[in-house]
């Protein structure tokens, strides 16, 4: 059931459901999340069951204010404090050592916890209302079934989970791809997942380069190769290769969708075409909805033009690369 998240009565109802240990889908500025109170292992277990996600994959805990993060953290190292100060509320998740005895299920058994303070007004209103009912934070993975495309509209969530789930409608998510994740628990910052925040901006605040995850990095579903997959097979090619591939197809192309910035199919080709926006922010904003739309056309193949070089495209490139690996 989809409720208008701008209505106070909907927020109260969703907050009460969270307090009672039930699931609620909430909009955030990145993607929609499937939320349960983080301090209740039974409630968190419902998330894993609904998503079909392995229980050892840690979830992000969302809090209403930066201060509320201290409830879950054993300590916030100076690096995490600086990043939180600069980017919260916003599309950044920080991994820190977890306070013992709290949110064990949400953390997937790790001794760390992922924390994020989202900026979406509906998420803010929900987290604040839930906090008044004694909910210190909510665990929320993206509200999609395991391995599938993250939802950026209330209708996407309803498509995945059906009518019984309470979904707060907060419109189309502004960022459109999941938060950047920086692990602050190892003495040096590690970028576990790129998002919309350019790495240079994160490094300027961190005061040192962000490292890439090594073999010791915790298992993260967003870092599994095959993730964010549409049903169609997705191929990622740079402009010249894509052009050449289309030329080879000639006048009798297979059923195919094309999502590209610079390459345009011949008008008579019958190829389903959608133009990728030329700015990384606009491309991220519509990426998952575009892949869902193209997928819904029932084509067996989606050919995508690779984003240009440049760190501002890292988040979009990362999601497309994983979708192509599925
Ligand atoms: O933008 C987002 O982050 C969205 C919205 C709903 O906030 N959430 C999201 O959650 O993308 P999910 O579960 O789909 O991805 C969470 C990622 C996973 O890759 C998970 O492994 C990683 O965060 N993660 C969470 N806690 C962690 C921890 N303690 N250590 C390492 N990675 C962690
Ligand atoms: Mg996800």
Short mmCIF file of C-alpha atoms and ligand atoms in Angstrom, two decimals:
data_model
loop_
_atom_site.label_atom_id
_atom_site.label_comp_id
_atom_site.label_asym_id
_atom_site.label_seq_id
_atom_site.Cartn_x
_atom_site.Cartn_y
_atom_site.Cartn_z
CA UNK A 1 0.00 0.00 0.00
CA UNK A 2 1.47 3.33 -1.07
CA UNK A 3 0.94 6.33 1.24
CA UNK A 4 1.78 9.95 0.48
CA UNK A 5 4.94 10.61 2.51
CA UNK A 6 4.24 14.34 2.68
CA UNK A 7 1.23 13.68 4.92
CA UNK A 8 1.78 13.77 8.67
CA UNK A 9 -0.72 10.94 9.23
CA UNK A 10 1.25 8.67 6.89
CA UNK A 11 4.48 9.44 8.75
CA UNK A 12 2.85 8.66 12.10
CA UNK A 13 1.45 5.40 10.80
CA UNK A 14 4.78 4.33 9.32
CA UNK A 15 6.66 5.31 12.48
CA UNK A 16 4.24 3.26 14.60
CA UNK A 17 4.75 0.29 12.27
CA UNK A 18 8.52 0.58 12.65
CA UNK A 19 8.20 0.84 16.42
CA UNK A 20 6.12 -2.35 16.36
CA UNK A 21 8.88 -4.18 14.50
CA UNK A 22 7.23 -4.11 11.07
CA UNK A 23 8.74 -3.31 7.68
CA UNK A 24 8.26 0.05 5.95
CA UNK A 25 9.64 1.17 2.60
CA UNK A 26 10.99 4.71 2.85
CA UNK A 27 12.27 7.11 0.23
CA UNK A 28 15.78 8.48 0.61
CA UNK A 29 17.69 10.88 -1.61
CA UNK A 30 19.60 7.92 -3.09
CA UNK A 31 17.15 5.02 -3.53
CA UNK A 32 14.15 3.63 -1.62
CA UNK A 33 15.04 1.56 1.45
CA UNK A 34 13.29 -1.39 3.08
CA UNK A 35 13.37 -0.34 6.72
CA UNK A 36 13.07 -2.08 10.09
CA UNK A 37 14.11 -0.91 13.53
CA UNK A 38 17.81 -1.60 13.84
CA UNK A 39 17.77 -2.44 17.54
CA UNK A 40 15.39 -5.39 17.07
CA UNK A 41 17.02 -8.49 15.56
CA UNK A 42 13.61 -10.04 14.87
CA UNK A 43 12.49 -7.00 12.89
CA UNK A 44 15.77 -6.99 10.95
CA UNK A 45 15.31 -10.69 10.16
CA UNK A 46 12.12 -9.72 8.29
CA UNK A 47 14.22 -7.59 5.92
CA UNK A 48 16.48 -10.51 5.03
CA UNK A 49 13.47 -12.77 4.53
CA UNK A 50 11.62 -10.27 2.32
CA UNK A 51 14.65 -9.51 0.16
CA UNK A 52 15.91 -13.05 -0.07
CA UNK A 53 19.25 -11.71 1.04
CA UNK A 54 21.88 -13.82 2.84
CA UNK A 55 21.80 -12.98 6.56
CA UNK A 56 25.55 -12.35 6.72
CA UNK A 57 25.32 -9.33 4.41
CA UNK A 58 25.42 -6.23 6.63
CA UNK A 59 22.79 -3.50 6.32
CA UNK A 60 23.14 0.26 6.65
CA UNK A 61 21.65 1.82 9.79
CA UNK A 62 19.89 5.13 9.11
CA UNK A 63 19.66 7.77 11.81
CA UNK A 64 17.76 11.05 12.07
CA UNK A 65 20.73 13.16 13.17
CA UNK A 66 24.52 12.83 13.11
CA UNK A 67 24.46 12.69 16.93
CA UNK A 68 22.20 9.63 16.84
CA UNK A 69 25.00 7.75 15.08
CA UNK A 70 26.89 7.70 18.37
CA UNK A 71 24.28 5.31 19.75
CA UNK A 72 25.49 2.61 17.33
CA UNK A 73 29.18 3.39 17.09
CA UNK A 74 31.73 2.12 19.59
CA UNK A 75 33.61 5.25 18.61
CA UNK A 76 33.49 7.72 15.76
CA UNK A 77 37.12 8.18 14.72
CA UNK A 78 38.13 11.74 13.70
CA UNK A 79 38.05 10.70 10.03
CA UNK A 80 34.41 9.60 10.35
CA UNK A 81 33.51 12.76 12.25
CA UNK A 82 34.99 14.98 9.56
CA UNK A 83 33.18 13.13 6.78
CA UNK A 84 29.88 13.17 8.70
CA UNK A 85 30.28 16.87 9.41
CA UNK A 86 30.89 17.62 5.73
CA UNK A 87 28.36 15.31 4.05
CA UNK A 88 25.54 14.48 6.51
CA UNK A 89 22.67 14.58 6.04
CA UNK A 90 23.43 13.20 2.60
CA UNK A 91 24.38 10.29 0.33
CA UNK A 92 27.34 8.97 2.33
CA UNK A 93 27.60 5.83 4.48
CA UNK A 94 30.38 5.50 7.05
CA UNK A 95 31.61 2.16 8.37
CA UNK A 96 32.80 2.34 11.98
CA UNK A 97 33.32 -0.09 14.84
CA UNK A 98 29.99 -1.16 16.26
CA UNK A 99 28.91 -0.73 19.86
CA UNK A 100 28.68 -4.21 21.31
CA UNK A 101 25.24 -5.71 21.82
CA UNK A 102 23.48 -3.30 19.46
CA UNK A 103 22.25 -3.97 15.94
CA UNK A 104 24.05 -7.30 15.68
CA UNK A 105 21.63 -8.67 13.06
CA UNK A 106 21.70 -5.42 11.08
CA UNK A 107 25.49 -5.60 11.02
CA UNK A 108 25.35 -9.13 9.65
CA UNK A 109 27.53 -10.34 12.50
CA UNK A 110 30.42 -7.93 11.72
CA UNK A 111 32.03 -5.93 14.51
CA UNK A 112 31.44 -2.81 12.44
CA UNK A 113 28.27 -0.97 11.44
CA UNK A 114 27.36 1.13 8.39
CA UNK A 115 25.78 4.45 9.39
CA UNK A 116 24.02 7.02 7.29
CA UNK A 117 21.99 10.14 7.98
CA UNK A 118 19.77 10.64 4.91
CA UNK A 119 18.64 14.09 3.76
CA UNK A 120 15.32 13.23 2.10
CA UNK A 121 12.60 15.16 3.97
CA UNK A 122 10.32 12.12 4.19
CA UNK A 123 13.16 9.96 5.56
CA UNK A 124 14.01 12.73 8.02
CA UNK A 125 10.38 13.01 9.13
CA UNK A 126 10.02 9.24 9.51
CA UNK A 127 13.29 8.77 11.42
CA UNK A 128 12.42 11.69 13.72
CA UNK A 129 8.90 10.40 14.38
CA UNK A 130 10.21 6.86 14.98
CA UNK A 131 12.88 8.19 17.36
CA UNK A 132 10.12 9.78 19.44
CA UNK A 133 8.63 6.28 19.75
CA UNK A 134 11.95 4.92 20.99
CA UNK A 135 13.44 3.73 17.68
CA UNK A 136 17.12 4.76 17.70
CA UNK A 137 17.71 4.02 14.02
CA UNK A 138 16.46 1.85 11.18
CA UNK A 139 18.33 -0.73 9.15
CA UNK A 140 17.48 -0.33 5.47
CA UNK A 141 18.92 -1.99 2.40
CA UNK A 142 17.69 -0.89 -1.00
CA UNK A 143 14.06 -2.00 -1.36
CA UNK A 144 14.59 -4.52 -4.14
CA UNK A 145 14.90 -8.28 -4.17
CA UNK A 146 18.46 -9.54 -3.83
CA UNK A 147 20.58 -8.85 -6.91
CA UNK A 148 18.00 -6.75 -8.73
CA UNK A 149 17.88 -3.09 -9.68
CA UNK A 150 17.43 -0.65 -6.78
CA UNK A 151 14.09 1.22 -6.73
CA UNK A 152 13.99 4.99 -7.21
CA UNK A 153 10.18 5.38 -7.25
CA UNK A 154 7.45 4.16 -4.89
CA UNK A 155 5.91 2.18 -7.74
CA UNK A 156 9.19 0.25 -8.24
CA UNK A 157 9.00 -0.92 -4.62
CA UNK A 158 5.37 -1.97 -4.95
CA UNK A 159 6.33 -3.88 -8.12
CA UNK A 160 8.93 -5.87 -6.18
CA UNK A 161 7.05 -6.55 -2.94
CA UNK A 162 3.37 -6.30 -3.78
CA UNK A 163 0.56 -4.52 -2.04
CA UNK A 164 0.95 -5.60 1.57
CA UNK A 165 4.13 -3.61 2.21
CA UNK A 166 3.62 -0.08 3.56
CA UNK A 167 5.46 2.23 1.12
CA UNK A 168 5.92 5.94 1.81
CA UNK A 169 5.89 7.82 -1.48
CA UNK A 170 8.55 10.53 -1.57
CA UNK A 171 8.67 10.99 -5.33
CA UNK A 172 11.59 10.16 -7.59
CA UNK A 173 14.86 9.86 -5.66
CA UNK A 174 17.05 12.84 -6.45
CA UNK A 175 20.46 11.13 -6.52
CA UNK A 176 19.25 7.87 -8.03
CA UNK A 177 22.20 5.60 -7.14
CA UNK A 178 23.11 4.26 -3.69
CA UNK A 179 25.27 6.15 -1.21
CA UNK A 180 29.03 6.27 -1.36
CA UNK A 181 30.46 3.96 1.34
CA UNK A 182 33.68 4.85 3.14
CA UNK A 183 35.12 2.36 5.64
CA UNK A 184 36.56 4.39 8.53
CA UNK A 185 37.20 1.40 10.79
CA UNK A 186 40.72 0.51 9.58
CA UNK A 187 42.80 3.54 10.38
CA UNK A 188 42.76 4.67 6.75
CA UNK A 189 39.75 5.44 4.56
CA UNK A 190 38.63 2.76 2.09
CA UNK A 191 36.04 3.47 -0.60
CA UNK A 192 33.83 0.36 -0.56
CA UNK A 193 31.27 1.72 -3.05
CA UNK A 194 31.37 4.86 -5.21
CA UNK A 195 28.25 7.02 -5.25
CA UNK A 196 27.46 10.45 -6.54
CA UNK A 197 30.04 12.23 -4.35
CA UNK A 198 33.22 12.65 -6.41
CA UNK A 199 36.15 10.89 -4.77
CA UNK A 200 38.15 14.14 -4.82
CA UNK A 201 35.57 15.80 -2.56
CA UNK A 202 35.73 12.91 -0.11
CA UNK A 203 39.53 12.93 -0.16
CA UNK A 204 39.67 16.68 0.41
CA UNK A 205 37.76 16.18 3.68
CA UNK A 206 39.50 12.91 4.60
CA UNK A 207 42.86 14.61 4.08
CA UNK A 208 44.30 11.54 2.35
CA UNK A 209 43.63 9.35 -0.67
CA UNK A 210 40.83 6.80 -0.38
CA UNK A 211 42.11 3.25 -0.84
CA UNK A 212 40.45 0.52 -2.86
CA UNK A 213 39.02 -2.47 -0.98
CA UNK A 214 41.47 -5.32 -0.49
CA UNK A 215 40.85 -9.02 0.00
CA UNK A 216 40.19 -8.41 3.71
CA UNK A 217 37.35 -5.98 3.04
CA UNK A 218 34.06 -7.24 4.42
CA UNK A 219 31.64 -8.95 2.11
CA UNK A 220 29.33 -6.32 0.63
CA UNK A 221 26.51 -7.21 -1.70
CA UNK A 222 27.00 -3.94 -3.56
CA UNK A 223 30.53 -5.12 -4.25
CA UNK A 224 29.58 -8.52 -5.61
CA UNK A 225 30.31 -8.51 -9.30
CA UNK A 226 26.91 -9.44 -10.58
CA UNK A 227 24.51 -6.95 -9.01
CA UNK A 228 21.95 -4.38 -10.08
CA UNK A 229 20.88 -6.69 -12.87
CA UNK A 230 18.02 -6.10 -15.30
CA UNK A 231 16.39 -9.18 -16.79
CA UNK A 232 17.78 -8.41 -20.24
CA UNK A 233 21.48 -9.03 -20.90
CA UNK A 234 23.32 -5.74 -20.65
CA UNK A 235 26.44 -4.98 -22.67
CA UNK A 236 28.61 -1.96 -22.01
CA UNK A 237 30.66 -0.57 -24.92
CA UNK A 238 32.48 2.69 -25.57
CA UNK A 239 31.13 4.95 -28.33
CA UNK A 240 33.29 3.73 -31.24
CA UNK A 241 32.76 0.04 -30.42
CA UNK A 242 29.05 0.55 -30.03
CA UNK A 243 28.89 2.32 -33.38
CA UNK A 244 30.82 -0.46 -35.06
CA UNK A 245 28.60 -3.11 -33.48
CA UNK A 246 25.47 -1.34 -34.72
CA UNK A 247 26.93 -1.12 -38.23
CA UNK A 248 27.59 -4.85 -38.23
CA UNK A 249 23.92 -5.44 -37.40
CA UNK A 250 22.92 -3.51 -40.54
CA UNK A 251 19.29 -3.53 -41.57
CA UNK A 252 18.07 -6.56 -39.70
CA UNK A 253 19.04 -6.01 -36.06
CA UNK A 254 17.90 -8.41 -33.34
CA UNK A 255 15.44 -7.06 -30.80
CA UNK A 256 17.58 -4.63 -28.95
CA UNK A 257 17.45 -1.56 -26.74
CA UNK A 258 20.12 1.10 -26.85
CA UNK A 259 20.94 3.50 -24.01
CA UNK A 260 23.54 5.95 -25.26
CA UNK A 261 24.84 9.50 -25.06
CA UNK A 262 26.56 10.06 -28.41
CA UNK A 263 25.63 7.10 -30.59
CA UNK A 264 22.22 7.15 -32.31
CA UNK A 265 20.71 4.16 -34.12
CA UNK A 266 19.57 4.48 -37.73
CA UNK A 267 16.00 5.69 -37.89
CA UNK A 268 14.74 2.63 -39.75
CA UNK A 269 16.55 0.15 -37.50
CA UNK A 270 13.60 -0.44 -35.17
CA UNK A 271 15.95 -0.32 -32.20
CA UNK A 272 14.41 0.96 -28.96
CA UNK A 273 16.54 3.99 -28.10
CA UNK A 274 16.86 6.11 -25.00
CA UNK A 275 19.33 8.95 -24.59
CA UNK A 276 21.55 8.92 -21.52
CA UNK A 277 21.83 12.41 -19.99
CA UNK A 278 25.17 14.14 -20.50
CA UNK A 279 25.77 15.14 -16.88
CA UNK A 280 26.69 12.45 -14.32
CA UNK A 281 24.12 13.78 -11.83
CA UNK A 282 21.27 13.59 -14.35
CA UNK A 283 22.49 10.19 -15.58
CA UNK A 284 22.58 8.82 -12.01
CA UNK A 285 19.18 10.31 -11.24
CA UNK A 286 17.46 8.36 -14.00
CA UNK A 287 19.77 5.34 -14.36
CA UNK A 288 17.77 2.65 -12.52
CA UNK A 289 14.40 3.90 -13.78
CA UNK A 290 15.78 3.90 -17.34
CA UNK A 291 17.06 0.32 -16.99
CA UNK A 292 13.70 -0.76 -15.57
CA UNK A 293 11.84 0.96 -18.44
CA UNK A 294 14.07 -0.61 -21.10
CA UNK A 295 13.74 -3.97 -19.39
CA UNK A 296 9.95 -3.60 -19.39
CA UNK A 297 10.03 -3.39 -23.21
CA UNK A 298 10.83 -7.09 -23.13
CA UNK A 299 14.00 -6.85 -25.21
CA UNK A 300 16.55 -9.62 -24.60
CA UNK A 301 19.49 -7.22 -25.02
CA UNK A 302 20.32 -3.73 -23.73
CA UNK A 303 23.42 -2.12 -25.22
CA UNK A 304 24.75 0.76 -23.17
CA UNK A 305 27.32 3.36 -24.12
CA UNK A 306 30.03 3.47 -21.45
CA UNK A 307 30.18 6.74 -19.47
CA UNK A 308 33.11 9.04 -20.19
CA UNK A 309 36.33 8.90 -18.15
CA UNK A 310 36.38 11.09 -15.03
CA UNK A 311 35.72 10.39 -11.36
CA UNK A 312 32.37 12.21 -11.39
CA UNK A 313 31.09 9.26 -13.44
CA UNK A 314 32.49 6.57 -11.07
CA UNK A 315 29.14 5.78 -9.43
CA UNK A 316 27.24 5.39 -12.71
CA UNK A 317 30.11 3.44 -14.29
CA UNK A 318 30.26 1.11 -11.28
CA UNK A 319 26.52 0.26 -11.43
CA UNK A 320 26.61 -0.30 -15.20
CA UNK A 321 29.72 -2.46 -14.99
CA UNK A 322 28.08 -4.68 -12.39
CA UNK A 323 24.82 -4.86 -14.34
CA UNK A 324 26.84 -5.98 -17.37
CA UNK A 325 28.62 -8.66 -15.34
CA UNK A 326 25.36 -10.32 -14.31
O1 LIG B 1 21.94 4.70 -0.54
C1 LIG B 1 21.99 3.70 0.16
O2 LIG B 1 22.99 3.38 0.81
C2 LIG B 1 20.71 2.84 0.23
C3 LIG B 1 19.61 3.66 0.92
C4 LIG B 1 18.38 2.85 1.20
O3 LIG B 1 20.12 4.25 2.08
N1 LIG B 1 20.95 1.61 0.93
C5 LIG B 1 21.66 0.60 0.38
O4 LIG B 1 21.69 -0.55 1.13
O5 LIG B 1 22.21 0.70 -0.70
P1 LIG B 1 22.19 -1.97 0.58
O6 LIG B 1 21.96 -2.92 1.69
O7 LIG B 1 21.54 -2.27 -0.71
O8 LIG B 1 23.72 -1.78 0.46
C6 LIG B 1 24.44 -1.62 1.63
C7 LIG B 1 25.87 -1.83 1.39
C8 LIG B 1 26.16 -3.29 1.13
O9 LIG B 1 27.10 -3.38 0.09
C9 LIG B 1 26.71 -3.70 2.47
O10 LIG B 1 27.50 -4.84 2.41
C10 LIG B 1 27.46 -2.48 2.91
O11 LIG B 1 26.59 -1.45 2.56
N2 LIG B 1 27.67 -2.47 4.35
C11 LIG B 1 26.74 -2.25 5.30
N3 LIG B 1 27.28 -2.40 6.53
C12 LIG B 1 28.58 -2.70 6.35
C13 LIG B 1 29.66 -3.00 7.22
N4 LIG B 1 29.52 -3.02 8.54
N5 LIG B 1 30.85 -3.28 6.65
C14 LIG B 1 30.99 -3.27 5.31
N6 LIG B 1 30.02 -3.01 4.44
C15 LIG B 1 28.82 -2.73 4.95
MG1 LIG B 2 21.14 -2.92 -2.65
#
